[in-house]
Tab-separated table of C-alpha atoms in Angstrom:
chain	number	residue	atom	x	y	z
A	249	MET	CA	2.194	12.036	-30.557
A	250	SER	CA	4.400	12.133	-27.624
A	251	ARG	CA	2.733	12.897	-24.081
A	252	PRO	CA	5.702	13.400	-21.743
A	253	VAL	CA	3.128	13.715	-19.078
A	254	PHE	CA	2.201	10.562	-19.230
A	255	GLY	CA	5.860	9.066	-19.457
A	256	ASP	CA	5.286	7.576	-15.823
A	257	LEU	CA	2.470	5.155	-16.517
A	258	ALA	CA	3.787	1.587	-17.175
A	259	GLY	CA	1.968	-0.707	-19.254
A	260	GLN	CA	-0.881	1.491	-19.424
A	261	GLN	CA	-1.233	2.407	-23.201
A	262	ARG	CA	-4.784	2.041	-23.549
A	263	VAL	CA	-5.854	4.142	-20.473
A	264	ILE	CA	-3.441	6.788	-21.748
A	265	ASP	CA	-5.208	6.887	-25.508
A	266	THR	CA	-8.826	6.971	-23.422
A	267	LEU	CA	-7.435	10.295	-21.668
A	268	CYS	CA	-5.790	11.803	-24.452
A	269	ALA	CA	-8.466	11.820	-26.631
A	270	GLU	CA	-10.711	13.444	-23.938
A	271	VAL	CA	-8.315	16.172	-23.586
A	272	ASP	CA	-8.148	16.833	-27.320
A	273	ARG	CA	-11.990	16.616	-27.507
A	274	GLY	CA	-11.401	19.950	-25.492
A	275	ASN	CA	-15.222	19.013	-23.278
A	276	PRO	CA	-14.022	16.600	-21.078
A	277	THR	CA	-16.578	14.672	-18.795
A	278	HIS	CA	-16.838	16.281	-15.292
A	279	ALA	CA	-16.320	13.194	-13.374
A	280	TRP	CA	-13.797	10.232	-13.387
A	281	LEU	CA	-13.358	7.270	-11.512
A	282	VAL	CA	-9.626	5.943	-12.050
A	283	THR	CA	-9.413	2.319	-10.717
A	284	GLY	CA	-6.761	-0.143	-10.643
A	285	PRO	CA	-5.104	-2.544	-8.253
A	286	PRO	CA	-2.208	-0.950	-5.839
A	287	GLY	CA	0.914	0.097	-7.615
A	288	SER	CA	-0.868	0.323	-11.143
A	289	GLY	CA	-0.614	4.122	-10.996
A	290	ARG	CA	-3.942	5.430	-10.257
A	291	THR	CA	-2.636	8.724	-9.088
A	292	THR	CA	-0.015	8.892	-11.736
A	293	ALA	CA	-2.900	8.778	-14.105
A	294	ALA	CA	-4.932	11.085	-12.387
A	295	ARG	CA	-2.228	13.680	-12.058
A	296	ALA	CA	-0.923	13.122	-15.616
A	297	PHE	CA	-4.810	13.772	-17.135
A	298	ALA	CA	-4.919	17.015	-14.977
A	299	ALA	CA	-1.439	18.187	-16.301
A	300	ALA	CA	-2.782	17.785	-20.047
A	301	LEU	CA	-6.034	19.151	-19.461
A	302	GLN	CA	-4.303	22.344	-17.924
A	303	CYS	CA	-1.403	22.365	-20.913
A	304	THR	CA	-1.327	25.190	-23.225
A	305	THR	CA	0.962	23.656	-26.159
A	306	SER	CA	-0.543	21.386	-28.899
A	307	PRO	CA	-0.430	18.073	-28.151
A	308	ALA	CA	-1.494	18.955	-24.792
A	309	GLY	CA	0.476	17.172	-22.017
A	310	CYS	CA	4.217	18.261	-23.017
A	311	GLY	CA	5.624	18.362	-19.410
A	312	GLU	CA	7.482	21.511	-20.232
A	313	CYS	CA	4.982	24.332	-20.035
A	314	GLU	CA	4.404	26.099	-16.604
A	315	ASN	CA	1.044	24.391	-16.105
A	316	CYS	CA	2.467	21.083	-16.503
A	317	LYS	CA	5.264	21.689	-14.279
A	318	LEU	CA	3.096	22.978	-11.407
A	319	VAL	CA	0.570	20.280	-11.999
A	320	LEU	CA	3.221	17.288	-11.882
A	321	ALA	CA	4.736	19.159	-8.484
A	322	SER	CA	1.360	19.153	-6.970
A	323	SER	CA	1.608	23.156	-6.855
A	324	HIS	CA	-1.015	24.109	-9.421
A	325	PRO	CA	-3.461	26.543	-7.726
A	326	ASP	CA	-6.213	25.151	-9.867
A	327	VAL	CA	-5.515	21.205	-9.252
A	328	SER	CA	-6.186	20.082	-5.721
A	329	PHE	CA	-4.763	16.663	-4.649
A	330	VAL	CA	-6.807	15.343	-1.572
A	331	SER	CA	-5.741	12.271	0.413
A	332	THR	CA	-6.265	11.256	3.977
A	333	ASP	CA	-4.124	9.861	6.864
A	334	LYS	CA	-6.880	8.262	8.485
A	335	PHE	CA	-8.780	5.240	7.693
A	336	GLU	CA	-11.668	6.973	6.262
A	337	TYR	CA	-12.884	10.587	5.398
A	338	GLN	CA	-14.993	12.503	7.875
A	339	ILE	CA	-17.816	14.409	6.448
A	340	ALA	CA	-16.317	17.521	7.548
A	341	ASP	CA	-13.612	16.561	4.844
A	342	VAL	CA	-16.084	16.309	2.211
A	343	ARG	CA	-17.749	19.340	3.094
A	344	HIS	CA	-14.433	21.046	2.530
A	345	LEU	CA	-13.996	19.568	-0.821
A	346	ILE	CA	-17.509	20.740	-1.904
A	347	THR	CA	-16.910	24.464	-0.827
A	348	ARG	CA	-13.437	24.375	-2.679
A	349	ALA	CA	-15.115	23.089	-5.850
A	350	GLN	CA	-17.192	26.318	-6.033
A	351	GLU	CA	-14.037	28.302	-6.449
A	352	SER	CA	-13.668	29.514	-10.008
A	353	ALA	CA	-9.992	28.380	-11.933
A	354	SER	CA	-7.637	31.356	-11.013
A	355	THR	CA	-4.991	30.834	-13.957
A	356	GLY	CA	-5.919	27.454	-15.533
A	357	ARG	CA	-8.730	26.099	-18.225
A	358	TRP	CA	-10.242	23.939	-15.264
A	359	ARG	CA	-10.990	23.575	-11.603
A	360	ILE	CA	-9.918	19.863	-10.736
A	361	ILE	CA	-9.863	18.033	-7.603
A	362	ILE	CA	-8.269	14.733	-7.482
A	363	ILE	CA	-9.499	12.069	-4.677
A	364	GLU	CA	-6.411	9.699	-4.247
A	365	ASP	CA	-8.329	7.233	-2.255
A	366	ALA	CA	-11.935	7.121	-2.722
A	367	ASP	CA	-12.273	4.143	-1.247
A	368	ARG	CA	-11.909	5.621	2.147
A	369	MET	CA	-15.092	7.481	1.908
A	370	SER	CA	-17.697	6.196	4.211
A	371	GLU	CA	-21.392	5.937	3.007
A	372	ARG	CA	-22.306	9.116	4.830
A	373	SER	CA	-19.310	10.983	3.624
A	374	THR	CA	-20.237	9.899	-0.277
A	375	ASN	CA	-23.481	11.058	-0.042
A	376	VAL	CA	-22.571	14.357	0.867
A	377	LEU	CA	-20.254	14.466	-2.083
A	378	LEU	CA	-22.832	13.007	-4.706
A	379	LYS	CA	-24.659	16.355	-5.143
A	380	ALA	CA	-21.367	18.212	-6.059
A	381	ILE	CA	-20.510	15.556	-8.442
A	382	GLU	CA	-24.302	15.423	-10.032
A	383	GLU	CA	-24.250	19.286	-10.632
A	384	PRO	CA	-20.559	20.525	-10.647
A	385	PRO	CA	-20.190	24.206	-11.438
A	386	ALA	CA	-18.831	25.544	-14.905
A	387	ARG	CA	-15.440	24.030	-15.870
A	388	MET	CA	-15.016	21.692	-12.851
A	389	ILE	CA	-13.548	18.107	-12.838
A	390	TRP	CA	-13.421	15.727	-10.258
A	391	ILE	CA	-11.247	12.673	-10.900
A	392	LEU	CA	-11.536	9.810	-8.007
A	393	CYS	CA	-9.193	7.115	-7.746
A	394	ALA	CA	-9.872	3.583	-6.188
A	395	PRO	CA	-8.673	0.018	-6.263
A	396	SER	CA	-11.876	-1.121	-7.942
A	397	PRO	CA	-15.343	0.259	-8.980
A	398	ALA	CA	-16.666	-2.108	-6.144
A	399	ASP	CA	-15.011	0.155	-3.626
A	400	VAL	CA	-17.115	2.929	-4.309
A	401	LEU	CA	-20.870	3.408	-4.077
A	402	VAL	CA	-22.772	2.692	-7.383
A	403	THR	CA	-24.584	6.254	-6.784
A	404	ILE	CA	-21.266	7.591	-7.227
A	405	ARG	CA	-19.938	5.109	-9.654
A	406	SER	CA	-22.937	5.653	-11.926
A	407	ARG	CA	-22.097	9.227	-12.271
A	408	CYS	CA	-18.478	9.177	-13.107
A	409	ARG	CA	-16.619	7.547	-16.209
A	410	ALA	CA	-14.768	4.853	-15.562
A	411	VAL	CA	-11.066	4.189	-16.476
A	412	ASN	CA	-9.213	0.962	-15.378
A	413	LEU	CA	-5.650	0.380	-15.146
A	414	SER	CA	-4.237	-3.317	-15.200
A	415	VAL	CA	-1.377	-4.590	-13.794
A	416	PRO	CA	1.809	-3.628	-15.714
A	417	SER	CA	3.991	-6.350	-17.012
A	418	THR	CA	7.444	-6.936	-14.901
A	419	ALA	CA	9.280	-5.580	-18.061
A	420	ASP	CA	7.237	-2.931	-18.361
A	421	VAL	CA	8.023	-1.786	-14.647
A	422	ALA	CA	11.459	-2.678	-14.867
A	423	ASP	CA	11.999	-0.520	-17.943
A	424	LEU	CA	10.278	2.639	-16.016
A	425	LEU	CA	12.496	2.233	-13.168
A	426	VAL	CA	15.455	1.973	-15.689
A	427	ARG	CA	14.364	4.997	-17.795
A	428	ARG	CA	13.060	7.112	-14.997
A	429	ASP	CA	15.297	6.545	-11.956
A	430	GLY	CA	18.342	5.498	-13.885
A	431	LEU	CA	18.519	1.958	-11.955
A	432	ASP	CA	20.503	-1.185	-12.892
A	433	PRO	CA	18.659	-2.824	-15.198
A	434	GLN	CA	19.055	-6.343	-13.258
A	435	GLN	CA	18.240	-4.747	-9.923
A	436	ALA	CA	15.291	-3.262	-11.473
A	437	LEU	CA	14.054	-6.465	-12.820
A	438	PHE	CA	14.327	-8.272	-9.756
A	439	ALA	CA	12.441	-5.417	-7.775
A	440	ALA	CA	9.755	-5.267	-10.557
A	441	ARG	CA	9.214	-9.330	-10.217
A	442	VAL	CA	9.037	-9.392	-6.216
A	443	SER	CA	7.234	-6.274	-5.648
A	444	GLN	CA	4.308	-8.232	-8.293
A	445	SER	CA	4.678	-4.963	-10.355
A	446	HIS	CA	3.643	-2.411	-7.515
A	447	ILE	CA	5.611	0.587	-8.901
A	448	GLY	CA	5.874	2.388	-5.696
A	449	VAL	CA	7.322	-1.005	-3.859
A	450	ALA	CA	9.576	-2.060	-6.860
A	451	ARG	CA	11.298	1.569	-6.680
A	452	LEU	CA	11.798	1.240	-2.973
A	453	LEU	CA	13.442	-2.008	-3.117
A	454	ALA	CA	15.475	-1.677	-6.164
A	455	ARG	CA	16.914	1.739	-4.073
A	456	ASP	CA	16.887	0.845	-0.521
A	457	GLU	CA	18.890	-1.927	0.437
A	458	GLN	CA	17.393	-2.065	4.100
A	459	ALA	CA	14.096	-2.712	2.489
A	460	ARG	CA	15.315	-5.605	0.392
A	461	ILE	CA	16.590	-6.972	3.892
A	462	GLN	CA	13.548	-6.600	5.678
A	463	ARG	CA	11.445	-8.107	3.128
A	464	GLU	CA	13.879	-10.960	2.625
A	465	LYS	CA	13.100	-11.634	6.298
A	466	VAL	CA	9.374	-11.931	5.864
A	467	VAL	CA	9.584	-14.040	2.520
A	468	THR	CA	12.034	-16.490	4.177
A	469	LEU	CA	9.834	-16.715	7.533
A	470	PRO	CA	8.081	-20.211	6.662
A	471	LEU	CA	11.574	-21.584	6.289
A	472	ARG	CA	12.487	-20.543	9.799
A	473	THR	CA	9.262	-21.441	11.551
A	474	THR	CA	8.817	-24.914	12.367
A	475	THR	CA	7.632	-25.145	15.735
A	476	LEU	CA	5.004	-23.280	18.007
A	477	PRO	CA	7.258	-21.201	20.031
A	478	GLN	CA	9.093	-19.961	16.906
A	479	ALA	CA	5.805	-19.070	15.214
A	480	MET	CA	4.490	-17.014	18.452
A	481	ALA	CA	8.047	-15.333	18.458
A	482	ALA	CA	7.512	-14.773	14.443
A	483	ALA	CA	4.016	-13.296	15.084
A	484	ALA	CA	5.456	-10.753	17.784
A	485	GLU	CA	8.374	-9.755	15.496
A	486	ILE	CA	6.062	-8.594	12.780
A	487	SER	CA	3.798	-6.973	14.807
A	488	LYS	CA	6.718	-4.845	16.432
A	489	LEU	CA	8.350	-3.916	13.196
A	490	ALA	CA	4.879	-2.716	11.885
A	491	THR	CA	4.177	-0.683	15.176
A	492	GLU	CA	7.751	0.832	15.163
A	493	ARG	CA	7.565	1.818	11.645
A	494	ALA	CA	4.330	3.576	12.216
A	495	GLU	CA	5.388	5.089	15.072
A	496	ASN	CA	8.683	6.698	13.352
A	497	ILE	CA	6.503	7.917	10.396
A	498	THR	CA	3.956	9.104	13.063
A	499	GLY	CA	6.325	10.771	15.298
A	500	THR	CA	8.298	12.662	12.676
A	501	ASP	CA	4.922	14.033	10.867
A	502	LEU	CA	3.413	15.243	14.351
A	503	GLN	CA	6.863	16.832	14.982
A	504	LYS	CA	6.839	18.981	11.878
A	505	LYS	CA	3.201	19.868	12.096
A	506	THR	CA	3.656	20.969	15.518
A	507	GLU	CA	6.801	23.289	14.823
A	508	GLN	CA	4.773	24.646	11.810
A	509	LEU	CA	1.742	25.638	14.084
A	510	ARG	CA	3.944	27.204	16.658
A	511	HIS	CA	5.708	29.194	14.124
A	512	ALA	CA	2.381	30.252	12.771
A	513	ASN	CA	1.111	31.512	15.875
A	514	GLY	CA	4.677	32.854	16.724
A	515	LEU	CA	5.435	30.525	19.409
A	516	GLY	CA	8.920	29.444	20.348
A	517	PRO	CA	10.069	25.758	20.785
A	518	GLU	CA	9.995	26.033	24.588
A	519	GLU	CA	6.854	28.421	24.971
A	520	THR	CA	4.142	27.260	26.776
A	521	ILE	CA	1.057	27.052	24.669
A	522	PRO	CA	-1.724	29.657	25.868
A	523	PRO	CA	-4.889	28.049	26.420
A	524	GLY	CA	-6.777	29.301	23.665
A	525	LEU	CA	-4.763	27.291	21.340
A	526	ARG	CA	-4.260	23.964	23.301
A	527	GLY	CA	-7.468	22.628	21.101
A	528	GLN	CA	-5.671	22.994	18.083
A	529	PHE	CA	-2.203	21.197	19.439
A	530	LYS	CA	-4.504	18.656	20.881
A	531	ALA	CA	-6.264	18.197	17.585
A	532	LEU	CA	-2.828	17.439	16.015
A	533	GLU	CA	-2.120	14.493	18.468
A	534	GLU	CA	-5.528	12.897	17.807
A	535	ASP	CA	-4.819	13.010	13.774
A	536	ALA	CA	-1.360	11.446	14.651
A	537	LYS	CA	-2.941	8.789	16.877
A	538	ARG	CA	-5.406	7.819	13.910
A	539	PHE	CA	-2.513	8.044	11.491
A	540	ALA	CA	-0.332	5.545	13.428
A	541	ARG	CA	-3.408	3.285	13.058
A	542	ARG	CA	-3.693	3.229	9.560
A	543	ALA	CA	0.470	3.453	9.093
A	544	SER	CA	0.495	0.244	11.302
A	545	PHE	CA	-1.924	-1.370	9.434
A	546	ASP	CA	-0.573	-0.585	5.763
A	547	ALA	CA	2.765	-2.125	7.179
A	548	LEU	CA	1.310	-5.069	8.270
A	549	ASP	CA	-0.993	-5.521	5.100
A	550	ARG	CA	2.459	-4.828	2.869
A	551	THR	CA	4.138	-7.707	5.041
A	552	LEU	CA	1.176	-10.145	4.686
A	553	THR	CA	1.273	-9.449	1.062
A	554	ASP	CA	4.929	-10.383	0.861
A	555	LEU	CA	4.561	-13.286	3.077
A	556	THR	CA	1.804	-14.384	0.366
A	557	THR	CA	4.379	-14.770	-2.413
A	558	PHE	CA	6.507	-17.605	-0.582
A	559	PHE	CA	3.007	-19.612	-0.501
A	560	ARG	CA	2.226	-18.756	-4.179
A	561	ASP	CA	5.514	-20.043	-5.382
A	562	VAL	CA	5.095	-23.489	-3.539
A	563	LEU	CA	1.543	-23.909	-5.005
A	564	SER	CA	2.774	-22.865	-8.320
A	565	LEU	CA	5.812	-25.528	-8.118
A	566	GLN	CA	3.435	-28.190	-6.902
A	567	LEU	CA	0.867	-27.440	-9.879
A	568	GLY	CA	3.919	-27.475	-12.456
A	569	THR	CA	2.856	-24.264	-13.730
A	570	GLY	CA	6.174	-23.570	-15.375
A	571	ILE	CA	5.740	-19.880	-14.916
A	572	GLU	CA	8.555	-17.800	-13.280
A	573	LEU	CA	8.416	-17.953	-9.545
A	574	ILE	CA	7.948	-14.280	-7.836
A	575	ASN	CA	10.975	-15.115	-5.579
A	576	GLU	CA	12.891	-16.775	-8.172
A	577	HIS	CA	15.899	-16.518	-6.234
A	578	LEU	CA	14.508	-18.946	-3.540
A	579	ARG	CA	13.962	-21.501	-6.024
A	580	GLU	CA	15.898	-24.403	-4.617
A	581	LYS	CA	14.358	-23.682	-1.071
A	582	LEU	CA	10.829	-23.226	-2.381
A	583	GLU	CA	11.140	-27.037	-4.265
A	584	ALA	CA	11.983	-28.467	-1.059
A	585	TYR	CA	9.393	-26.704	0.976
A	586	SER	CA	6.915	-27.803	-1.804
A	587	GLN	CA	7.844	-31.384	-1.615
A	588	GLY	CA	7.028	-31.588	2.186
A	589	GLN	CA	3.162	-30.892	1.946
A	590	SER	CA	-0.045	-31.177	0.080
A	591	LYS	CA	-1.215	-28.779	-2.415
A	592	GLU	CA	-4.555	-28.424	-0.085
A	593	LYS	CA	-2.103	-27.211	2.725
A	594	SER	CA	-0.694	-24.601	0.387
A	595	LEU	CA	-4.143	-23.701	-0.121
A	596	ALA	CA	-5.046	-23.548	3.322
A	597	GLN	CA	-1.869	-21.477	4.059
A	598	LEU	CA	-2.738	-18.861	1.652
A	599	ASP	CA	-6.395	-18.759	2.587
A	600	ALA	CA	-4.908	-18.435	6.231
A	601	ILE	CA	-3.165	-14.974	5.064
A	602	ASN	CA	-6.271	-13.605	3.240
A	603	GLN	CA	-8.137	-14.066	6.247
A	604	THR	CA	-6.002	-12.398	8.394
A	605	ARG	CA	-5.505	-9.457	6.204
A	606	SER	CA	-9.577	-9.057	6.435
A	607	ARG	CA	-9.386	-9.588	10.152
A	608	LEU	CA	-6.582	-6.769	10.681
A	609	ALA	CA	-8.922	-4.315	8.066
A	610	ALA	CA	-11.771	-5.237	10.707
A	611	ASN	CA	-9.498	-3.923	13.713
A	612	VAL	CA	-9.297	-6.990	15.767
A	613	ASN	CA	-6.472	-7.457	18.011
A	614	GLN	CA	-2.991	-7.298	15.713
A	615	LEU	CA	-0.833	-9.515	17.785
A	616	MET	CA	-3.671	-12.226	18.586
A	617	ALA	CA	-4.533	-12.218	14.874
A	618	LEU	CA	-0.562	-13.105	13.886
A	619	GLU	CA	-0.310	-15.167	16.501
A	620	ALA	CA	-3.177	-17.419	14.926
A	621	LEU	CA	-1.834	-16.955	11.590
A	622	MET	CA	1.724	-18.135	12.170
A	623	THR	CA	0.227	-21.304	13.964
A	624	ARG	CA	-1.585	-21.886	10.899
A	625	LEU	CA	1.359	-21.512	8.802
A	626	LEU	CA	3.395	-24.113	10.338
A	627	PRO	CA	4.337	-26.977	8.322
A	628	ASN	CA	2.715	-30.359	8.605
A	629	PRO	CA	3.660	-32.421	12.228
A	630	GLY	CA	6.936	-34.553	11.449
A	631	ARG	CA	7.462	-32.565	8.099
A	632	ARG	CA	11.223	-31.675	9.423
């Protein structure tokens, strides 16, 4: 049976079958934990599941009825999509969700709340949510999304039915990009491979030449960084790019929200903010700062993930695995690099990148962490 709402899930037939069976049963489990690696389609799966649950046709999940269209557009009054621009949810955010969960469905069959990044809940926030998940109102469904079950407290995990998405194949992601976005097959396949099957990143790389150029600069950094001064310059460049990207995103978002708040309070663009409203505008600025920190971290983490692919390819060549390289277009340069150092050195370089990602997540000084990393990534003395 065709279920168009699940059409954007690449290579996840097992999960689709599980969710469809639950929809058809008519009495779905009240709490779900959807896990899978970044780019596998966690939110896409949750959205499709919610649309199928609200669908009024048979088989459910037509993608054409009013309920399906509203859910897929994130506009259905009974389906809430929750995410955070901060490093973690605040307790006040969770209490607001619990209040929302008590509301009865207005037009749909179910009241559904989808938490897109449940891994960003602190232990205190999760404990506040626990009772609401244990004792939900009638016809209320929670769908939590996280990279892995381990990212959610066991008390929540044990009360949810789990579905785990796998990393889709390169071919599946490329097929989705061609079918859904009308992209050139060759470009789609390249993007799927270098993104390591991360659907969102693959789509960006396939459509945005500037994104491809920026990734190429990052991946080829080891080829251009052979001295200590070059390593320091590379660290500063990575840090600057991440900061600028975060500031651009944050500035646009803050301006938009500030304009909306002014309009809601009847204030003109140049009109002075009354004392009674200054607290609201100050709160917007504080949220923007938190958003900037997260955006900077996310940009850096993606950069280091791209950098990892260079050394993974080098190690693959050294081990003679025979598998297709992530950066197949750089094969000759990768082969030359791999012949100039030991497998142990390549493993140490990969370990250095992973350690740096963990340190940045722990909020260490960004530039210092990157300088230390680029120093450890330098080739062996006398290699060139």
